[in-house]
PDB file of C-alpha atoms in Angstrom:
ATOM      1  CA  UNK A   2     -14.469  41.212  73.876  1.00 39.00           C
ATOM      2  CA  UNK A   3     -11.388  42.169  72.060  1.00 44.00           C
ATOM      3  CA  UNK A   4      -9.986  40.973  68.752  1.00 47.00           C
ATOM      4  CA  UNK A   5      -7.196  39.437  70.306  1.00 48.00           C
ATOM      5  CA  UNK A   6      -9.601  36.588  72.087  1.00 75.00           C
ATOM      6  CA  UNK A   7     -10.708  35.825  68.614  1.00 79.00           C
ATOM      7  CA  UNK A   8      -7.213  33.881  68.408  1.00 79.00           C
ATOM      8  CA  UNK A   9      -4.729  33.477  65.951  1.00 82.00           C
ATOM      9  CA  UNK A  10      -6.384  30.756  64.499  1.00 83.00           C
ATOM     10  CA  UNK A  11      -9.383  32.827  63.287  1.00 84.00           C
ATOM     11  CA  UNK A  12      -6.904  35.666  61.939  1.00 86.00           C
ATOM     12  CA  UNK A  13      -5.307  32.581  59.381  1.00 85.00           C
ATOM     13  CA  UNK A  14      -8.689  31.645  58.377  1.00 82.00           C
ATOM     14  CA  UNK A  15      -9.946  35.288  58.148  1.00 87.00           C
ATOM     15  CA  UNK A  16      -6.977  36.034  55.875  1.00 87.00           C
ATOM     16  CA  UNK A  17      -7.238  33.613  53.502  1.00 82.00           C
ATOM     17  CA  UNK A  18     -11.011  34.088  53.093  1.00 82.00           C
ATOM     18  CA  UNK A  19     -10.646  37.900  52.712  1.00 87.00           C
ATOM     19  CA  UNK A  20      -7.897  37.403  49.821  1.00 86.00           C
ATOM     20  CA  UNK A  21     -10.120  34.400  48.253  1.00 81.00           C
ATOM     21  CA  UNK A  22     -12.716  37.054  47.718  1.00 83.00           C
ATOM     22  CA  UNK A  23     -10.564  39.534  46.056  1.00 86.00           C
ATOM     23  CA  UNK A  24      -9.934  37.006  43.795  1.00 82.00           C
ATOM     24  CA  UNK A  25     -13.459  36.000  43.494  1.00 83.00           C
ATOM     25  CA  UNK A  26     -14.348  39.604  42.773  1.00 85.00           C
ATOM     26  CA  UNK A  27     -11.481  40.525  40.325  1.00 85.00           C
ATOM     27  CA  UNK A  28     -12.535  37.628  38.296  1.00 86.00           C
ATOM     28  CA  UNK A  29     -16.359  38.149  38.022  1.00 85.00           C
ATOM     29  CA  UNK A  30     -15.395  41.932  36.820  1.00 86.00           C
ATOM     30  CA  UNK A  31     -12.784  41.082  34.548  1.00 87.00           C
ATOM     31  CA  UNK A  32     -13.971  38.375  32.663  1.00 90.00           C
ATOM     32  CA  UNK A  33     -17.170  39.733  31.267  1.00 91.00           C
ATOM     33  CA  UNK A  34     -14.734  42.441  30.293  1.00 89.00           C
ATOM     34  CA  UNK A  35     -12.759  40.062  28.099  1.00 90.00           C
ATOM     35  CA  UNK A  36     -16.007  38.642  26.896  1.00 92.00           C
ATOM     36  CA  UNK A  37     -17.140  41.597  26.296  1.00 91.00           C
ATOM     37  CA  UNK A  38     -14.103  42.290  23.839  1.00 89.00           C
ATOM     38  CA  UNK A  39     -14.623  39.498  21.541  1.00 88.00           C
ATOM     39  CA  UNK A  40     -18.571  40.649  20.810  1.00 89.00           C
ATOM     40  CA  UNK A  41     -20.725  42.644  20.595  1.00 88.00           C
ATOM     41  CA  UNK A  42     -23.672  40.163  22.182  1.00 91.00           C
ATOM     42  CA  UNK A  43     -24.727  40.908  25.250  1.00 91.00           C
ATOM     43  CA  UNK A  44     -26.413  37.679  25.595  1.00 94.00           C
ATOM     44  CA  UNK A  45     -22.832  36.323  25.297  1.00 94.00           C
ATOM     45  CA  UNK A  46     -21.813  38.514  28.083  1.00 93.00           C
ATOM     46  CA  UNK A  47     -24.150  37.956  30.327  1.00 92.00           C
ATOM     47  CA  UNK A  48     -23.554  34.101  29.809  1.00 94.00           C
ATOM     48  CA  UNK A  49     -20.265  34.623  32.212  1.00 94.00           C
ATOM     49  CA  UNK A  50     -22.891  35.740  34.804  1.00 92.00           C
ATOM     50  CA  UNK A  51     -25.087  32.704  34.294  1.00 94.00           C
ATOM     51  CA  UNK A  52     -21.795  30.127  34.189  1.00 95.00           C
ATOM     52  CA  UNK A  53     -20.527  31.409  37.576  1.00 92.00           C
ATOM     53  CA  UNK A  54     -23.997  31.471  39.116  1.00 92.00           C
ATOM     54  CA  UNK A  55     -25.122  28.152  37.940  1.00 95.00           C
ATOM     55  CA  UNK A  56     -22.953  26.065  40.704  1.00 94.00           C
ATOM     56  CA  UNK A  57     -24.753  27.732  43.418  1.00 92.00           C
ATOM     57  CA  UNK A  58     -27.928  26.229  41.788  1.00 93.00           C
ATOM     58  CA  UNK A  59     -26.441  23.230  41.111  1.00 94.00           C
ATOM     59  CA  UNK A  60     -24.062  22.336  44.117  1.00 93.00           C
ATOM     60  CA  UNK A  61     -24.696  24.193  47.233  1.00 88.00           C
ATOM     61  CA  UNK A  62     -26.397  21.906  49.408  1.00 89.00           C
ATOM     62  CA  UNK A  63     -24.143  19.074  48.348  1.00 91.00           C
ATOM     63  CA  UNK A  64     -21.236  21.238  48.626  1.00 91.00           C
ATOM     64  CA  UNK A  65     -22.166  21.667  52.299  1.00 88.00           C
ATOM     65  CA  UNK A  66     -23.309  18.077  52.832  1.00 89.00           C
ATOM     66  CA  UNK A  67     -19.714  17.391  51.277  1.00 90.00           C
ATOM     67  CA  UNK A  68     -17.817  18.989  53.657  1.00 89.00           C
ATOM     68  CA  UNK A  69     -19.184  17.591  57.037  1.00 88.00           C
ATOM     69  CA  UNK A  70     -17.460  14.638  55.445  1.00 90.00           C
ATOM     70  CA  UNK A  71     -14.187  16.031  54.671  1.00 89.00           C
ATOM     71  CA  UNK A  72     -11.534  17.920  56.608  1.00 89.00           C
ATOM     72  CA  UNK A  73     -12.290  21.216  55.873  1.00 88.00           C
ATOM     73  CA  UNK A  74      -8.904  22.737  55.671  1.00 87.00           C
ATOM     74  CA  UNK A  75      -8.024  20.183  53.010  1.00 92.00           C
ATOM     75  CA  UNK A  76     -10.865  21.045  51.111  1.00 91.00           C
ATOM     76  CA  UNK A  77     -10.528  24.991  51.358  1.00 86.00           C
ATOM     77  CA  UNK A  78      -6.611  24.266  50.181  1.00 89.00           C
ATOM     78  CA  UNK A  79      -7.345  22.074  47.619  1.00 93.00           C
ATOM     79  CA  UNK A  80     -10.075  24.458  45.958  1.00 92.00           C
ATOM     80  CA  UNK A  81      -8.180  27.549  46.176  1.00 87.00           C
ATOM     81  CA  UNK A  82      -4.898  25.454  44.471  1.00 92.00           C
ATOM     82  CA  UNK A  83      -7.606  23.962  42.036  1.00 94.00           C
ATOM     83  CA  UNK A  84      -9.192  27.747  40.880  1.00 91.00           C
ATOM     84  CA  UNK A  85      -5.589  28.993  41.007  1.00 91.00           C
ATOM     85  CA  UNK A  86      -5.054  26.440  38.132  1.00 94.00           C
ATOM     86  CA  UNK A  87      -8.176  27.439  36.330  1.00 94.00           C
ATOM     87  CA  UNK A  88      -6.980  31.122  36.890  1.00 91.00           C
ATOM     88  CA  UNK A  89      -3.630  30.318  35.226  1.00 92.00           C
ATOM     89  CA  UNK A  90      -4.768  28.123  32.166  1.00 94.00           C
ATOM     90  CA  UNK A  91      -7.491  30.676  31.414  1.00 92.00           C
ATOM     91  CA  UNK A  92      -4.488  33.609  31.526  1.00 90.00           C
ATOM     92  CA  UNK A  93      -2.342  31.816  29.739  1.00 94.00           C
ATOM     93  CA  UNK A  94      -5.328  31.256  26.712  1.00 93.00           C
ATOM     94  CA  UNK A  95      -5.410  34.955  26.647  1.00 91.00           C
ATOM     95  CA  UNK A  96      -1.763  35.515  26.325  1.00 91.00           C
ATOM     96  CA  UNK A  97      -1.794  33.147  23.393  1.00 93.00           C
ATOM     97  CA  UNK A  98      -5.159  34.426  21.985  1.00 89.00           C
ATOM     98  CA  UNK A  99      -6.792  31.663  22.597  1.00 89.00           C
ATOM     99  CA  UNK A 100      -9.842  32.501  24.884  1.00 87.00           C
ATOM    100  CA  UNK A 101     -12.973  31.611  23.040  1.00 92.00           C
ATOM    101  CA  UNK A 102     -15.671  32.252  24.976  1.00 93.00           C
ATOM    102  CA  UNK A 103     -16.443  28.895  25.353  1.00 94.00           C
ATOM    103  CA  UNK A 104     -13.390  28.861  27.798  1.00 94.00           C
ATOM    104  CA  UNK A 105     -14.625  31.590  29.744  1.00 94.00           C
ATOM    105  CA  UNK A 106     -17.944  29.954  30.628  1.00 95.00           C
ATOM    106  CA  UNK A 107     -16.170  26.809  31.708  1.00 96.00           C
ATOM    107  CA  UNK A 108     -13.641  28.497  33.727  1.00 94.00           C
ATOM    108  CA  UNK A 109     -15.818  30.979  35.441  1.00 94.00           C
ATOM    109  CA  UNK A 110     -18.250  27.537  36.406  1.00 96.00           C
ATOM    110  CA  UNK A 111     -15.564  25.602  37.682  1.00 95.00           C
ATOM    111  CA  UNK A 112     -14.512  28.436  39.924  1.00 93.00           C
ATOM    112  CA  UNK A 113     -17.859  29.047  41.178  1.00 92.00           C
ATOM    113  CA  UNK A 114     -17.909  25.377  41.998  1.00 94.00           C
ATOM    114  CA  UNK A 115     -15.192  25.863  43.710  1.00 92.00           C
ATOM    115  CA  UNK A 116     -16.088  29.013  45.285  1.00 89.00           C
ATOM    116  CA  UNK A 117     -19.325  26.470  46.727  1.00 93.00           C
ATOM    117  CA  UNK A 118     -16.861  24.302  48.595  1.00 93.00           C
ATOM    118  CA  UNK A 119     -14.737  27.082  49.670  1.00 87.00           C
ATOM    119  CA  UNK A 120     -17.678  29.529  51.228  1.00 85.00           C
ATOM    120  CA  UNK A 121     -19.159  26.247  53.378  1.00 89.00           C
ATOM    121  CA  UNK A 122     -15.904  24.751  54.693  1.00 88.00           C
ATOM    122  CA  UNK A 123     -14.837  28.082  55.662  1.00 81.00           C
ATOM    123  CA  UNK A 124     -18.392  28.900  57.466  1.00 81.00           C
ATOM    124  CA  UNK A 125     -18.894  25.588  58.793  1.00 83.00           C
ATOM    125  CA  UNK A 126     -15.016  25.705  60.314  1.00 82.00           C
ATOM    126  CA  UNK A 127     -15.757  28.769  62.191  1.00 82.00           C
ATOM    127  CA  UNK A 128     -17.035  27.000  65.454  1.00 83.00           C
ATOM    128  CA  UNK A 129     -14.276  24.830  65.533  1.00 80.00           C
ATOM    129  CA  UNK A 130     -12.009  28.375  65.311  1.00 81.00           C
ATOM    130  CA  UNK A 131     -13.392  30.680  68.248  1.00 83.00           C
ATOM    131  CA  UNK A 132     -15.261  30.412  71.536  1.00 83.00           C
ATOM    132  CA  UNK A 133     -19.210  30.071  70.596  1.00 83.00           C
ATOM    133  CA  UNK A 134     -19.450  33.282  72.566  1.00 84.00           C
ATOM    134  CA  UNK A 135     -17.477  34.967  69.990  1.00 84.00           C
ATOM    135  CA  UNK A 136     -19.008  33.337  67.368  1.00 86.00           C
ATOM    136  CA  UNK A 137     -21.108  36.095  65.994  1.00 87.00           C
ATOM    137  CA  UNK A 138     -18.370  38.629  66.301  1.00 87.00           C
ATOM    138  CA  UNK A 139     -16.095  36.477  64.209  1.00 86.00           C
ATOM    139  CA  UNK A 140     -18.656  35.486  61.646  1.00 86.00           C
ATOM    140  CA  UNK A 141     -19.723  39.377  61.317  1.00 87.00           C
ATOM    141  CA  UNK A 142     -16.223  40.069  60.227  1.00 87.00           C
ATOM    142  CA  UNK A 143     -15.935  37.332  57.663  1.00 86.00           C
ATOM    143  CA  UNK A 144     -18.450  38.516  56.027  1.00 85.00           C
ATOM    144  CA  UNK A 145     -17.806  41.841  56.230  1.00 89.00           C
ATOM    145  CA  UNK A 146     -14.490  42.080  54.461  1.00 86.00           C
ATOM    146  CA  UNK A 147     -15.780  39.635  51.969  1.00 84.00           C
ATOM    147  CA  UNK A 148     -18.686  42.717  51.252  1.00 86.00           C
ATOM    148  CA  UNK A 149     -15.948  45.043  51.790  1.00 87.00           C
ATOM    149  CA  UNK A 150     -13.116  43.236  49.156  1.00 85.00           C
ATOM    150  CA  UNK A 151     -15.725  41.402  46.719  1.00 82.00           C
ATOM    151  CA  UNK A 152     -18.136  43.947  46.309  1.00 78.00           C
ATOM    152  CA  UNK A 153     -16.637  47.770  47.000  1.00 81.00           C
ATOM    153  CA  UNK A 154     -12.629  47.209  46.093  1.00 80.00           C
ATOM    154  CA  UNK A 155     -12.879  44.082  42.859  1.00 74.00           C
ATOM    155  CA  UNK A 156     -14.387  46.680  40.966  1.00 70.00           C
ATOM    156  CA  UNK A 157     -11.934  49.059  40.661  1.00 70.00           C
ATOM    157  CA  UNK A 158      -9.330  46.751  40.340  1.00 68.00           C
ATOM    158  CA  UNK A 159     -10.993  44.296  38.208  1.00 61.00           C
ATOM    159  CA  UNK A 160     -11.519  46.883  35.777  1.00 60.00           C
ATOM    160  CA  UNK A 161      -9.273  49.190  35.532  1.00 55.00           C
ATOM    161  CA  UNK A 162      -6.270  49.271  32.554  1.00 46.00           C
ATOM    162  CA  UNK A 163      -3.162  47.876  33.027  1.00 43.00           C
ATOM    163  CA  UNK A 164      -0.411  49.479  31.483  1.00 39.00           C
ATOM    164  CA  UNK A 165       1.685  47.343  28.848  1.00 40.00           C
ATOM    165  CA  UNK A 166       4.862  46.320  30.078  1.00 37.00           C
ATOM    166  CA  UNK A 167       8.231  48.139  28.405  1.00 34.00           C
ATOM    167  CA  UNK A 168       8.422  46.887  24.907  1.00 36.00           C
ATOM    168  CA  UNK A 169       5.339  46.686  23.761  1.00 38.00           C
ATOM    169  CA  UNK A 170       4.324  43.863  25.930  1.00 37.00           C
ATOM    170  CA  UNK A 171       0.442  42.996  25.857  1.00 39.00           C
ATOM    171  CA  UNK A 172      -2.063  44.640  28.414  1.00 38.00           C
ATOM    172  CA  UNK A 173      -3.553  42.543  30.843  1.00 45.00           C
ATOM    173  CA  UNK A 174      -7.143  40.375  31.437  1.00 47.00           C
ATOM    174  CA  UNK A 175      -8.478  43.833  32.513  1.00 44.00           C
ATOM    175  CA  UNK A 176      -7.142  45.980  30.153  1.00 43.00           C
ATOM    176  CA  UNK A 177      -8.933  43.946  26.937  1.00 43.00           C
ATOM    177  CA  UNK A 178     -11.838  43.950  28.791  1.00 42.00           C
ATOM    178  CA  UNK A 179     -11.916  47.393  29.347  1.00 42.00           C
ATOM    179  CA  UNK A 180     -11.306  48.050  25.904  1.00 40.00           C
ATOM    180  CA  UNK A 181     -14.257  45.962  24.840  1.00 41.00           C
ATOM    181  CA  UNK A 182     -16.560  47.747  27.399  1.00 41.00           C
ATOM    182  CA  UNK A 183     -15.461  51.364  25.359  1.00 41.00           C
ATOM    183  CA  UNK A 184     -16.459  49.102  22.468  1.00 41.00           C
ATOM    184  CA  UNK A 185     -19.516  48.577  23.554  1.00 39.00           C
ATOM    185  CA  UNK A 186     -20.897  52.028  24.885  1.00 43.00           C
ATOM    186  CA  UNK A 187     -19.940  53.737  21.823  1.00 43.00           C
ATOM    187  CA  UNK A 188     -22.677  51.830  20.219  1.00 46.00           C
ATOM    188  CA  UNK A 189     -23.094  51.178  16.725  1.00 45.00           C
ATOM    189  CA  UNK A 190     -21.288  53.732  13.640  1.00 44.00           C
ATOM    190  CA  UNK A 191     -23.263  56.321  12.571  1.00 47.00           C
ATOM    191  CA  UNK A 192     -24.306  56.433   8.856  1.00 44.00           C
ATOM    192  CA  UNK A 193     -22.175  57.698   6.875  1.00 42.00           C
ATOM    193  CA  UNK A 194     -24.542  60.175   5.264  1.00 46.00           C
ATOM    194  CA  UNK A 195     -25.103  61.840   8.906  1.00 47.00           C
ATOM    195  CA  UNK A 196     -22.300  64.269   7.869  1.00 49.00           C
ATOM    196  CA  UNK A 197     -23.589  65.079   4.560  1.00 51.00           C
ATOM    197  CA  UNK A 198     -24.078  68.438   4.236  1.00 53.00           C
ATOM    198  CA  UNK A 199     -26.420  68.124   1.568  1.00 54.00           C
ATOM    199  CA  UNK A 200     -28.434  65.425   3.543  1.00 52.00           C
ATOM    200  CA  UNK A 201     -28.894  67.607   6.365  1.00 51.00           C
ATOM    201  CA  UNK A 202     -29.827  70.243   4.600  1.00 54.00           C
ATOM    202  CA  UNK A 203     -32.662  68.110   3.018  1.00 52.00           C
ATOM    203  CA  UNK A 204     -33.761  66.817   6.414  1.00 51.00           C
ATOM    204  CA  UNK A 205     -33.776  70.616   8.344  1.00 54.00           C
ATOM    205  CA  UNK A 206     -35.617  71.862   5.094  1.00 52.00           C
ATOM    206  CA  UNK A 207     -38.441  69.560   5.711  1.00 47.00           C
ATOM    207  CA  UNK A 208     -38.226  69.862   9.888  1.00 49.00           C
ATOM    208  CA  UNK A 209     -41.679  71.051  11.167  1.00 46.00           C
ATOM    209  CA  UNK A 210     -40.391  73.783  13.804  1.00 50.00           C
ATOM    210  CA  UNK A 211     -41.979  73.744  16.854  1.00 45.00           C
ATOM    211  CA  UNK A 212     -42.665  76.543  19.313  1.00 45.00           C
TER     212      UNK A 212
END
């Protein structure tokens, strides 16, 4: 069995699944970064979690009943177009700083409704895609460069900083995320009396020493 028998078929439909996921993996790093930027809260934060989560909950088994009733390469097209939108309003609120958080948790659960559709049309297409001898082989390496992009490589490029452009020009999704997640390791500020000499010298002064 060689990769060429998998067809070219199968290499469209691989391709387009593989970048989905990037996308799919960026996103869940990045925006509880920008979350993260606006508070302190990490209830908040974690809400981004819950919002993209809750669709599986909600709509996976209609999401696959759904398809077996729809041509699936519509509805993987018309997802991806529709979280591309969601993608580009919810960028656009940030360059205008105007992403409450509010508009994070609806973005991030329309795209994991969308992400619903997108994972069972592109599963359930599969056997139309590649001799059922094959079939194994090809659905081992869908899902492995979805592991491979989602979870190894969105990390990195979810959250690492973006340079500003020439000019000044604002830092990206990532960046302000990142920037928030410095935020929030470095914890609270310390008193102010923690560099008091004379404080300290009260506290050591009454330190039991221990041997």
């Amino acid at each position: 069995m060689t990769a060429a028998r998998l067809g070219s078929r199968f290499s469209v439909l691989w391709t387009a699944s593989t970048i989905s996921a990037l996308g799919d993996g960026v996103t869940s790093v990045a925006a509880p970064l920008l979350v993260a930027s606006t508070t302190s809260s990490p209830l908040v934060v974690s809400g981004v979690f819950f919002a993209a989560s809750l669709p599986w909950l909600l709509f996976s088994l209609l999401s696959g009943g759904l398809v077996d009733r729809l041509d699936r390469r519509l509805v993987m097209v018309v997802v991806d177009w529709a979280r591309a939108g969601t993608i580009g309003t919810l960028g656009a609120a940030v360059a205008v700083h105007q992403a409450r958080v509010p508009l994070v948790y609806a973005a991030m659960f329309l795209l994991g409704t969308g992400e619903t559709l997108f994972r069972a049309a592109s599963m359930s297409l599969l056997p139309a895609m590649v001799d059922p001898a094959l079939l194994e082989r090809a659905n081992g390496r869908l899902v492995g460069a979805r592991m491979v992009v989602h979870d190894m490589l969105a990390g990195p490029l979810g959250g690492g900083r973006e340079q500003p452009a020439a000019g000044g020009g604002r830092p990206g999704l990532a960046a302000r995320g990142d920037r928030g997640r410095r935020a929030l390791a470095a914890g609270p500020p310390r008193a102010a009396h923690d560099g008091d000499p004379d404080r300290t010298a009260q506290r050591d002064a009454h330190r039991v020493p221990v041997d």
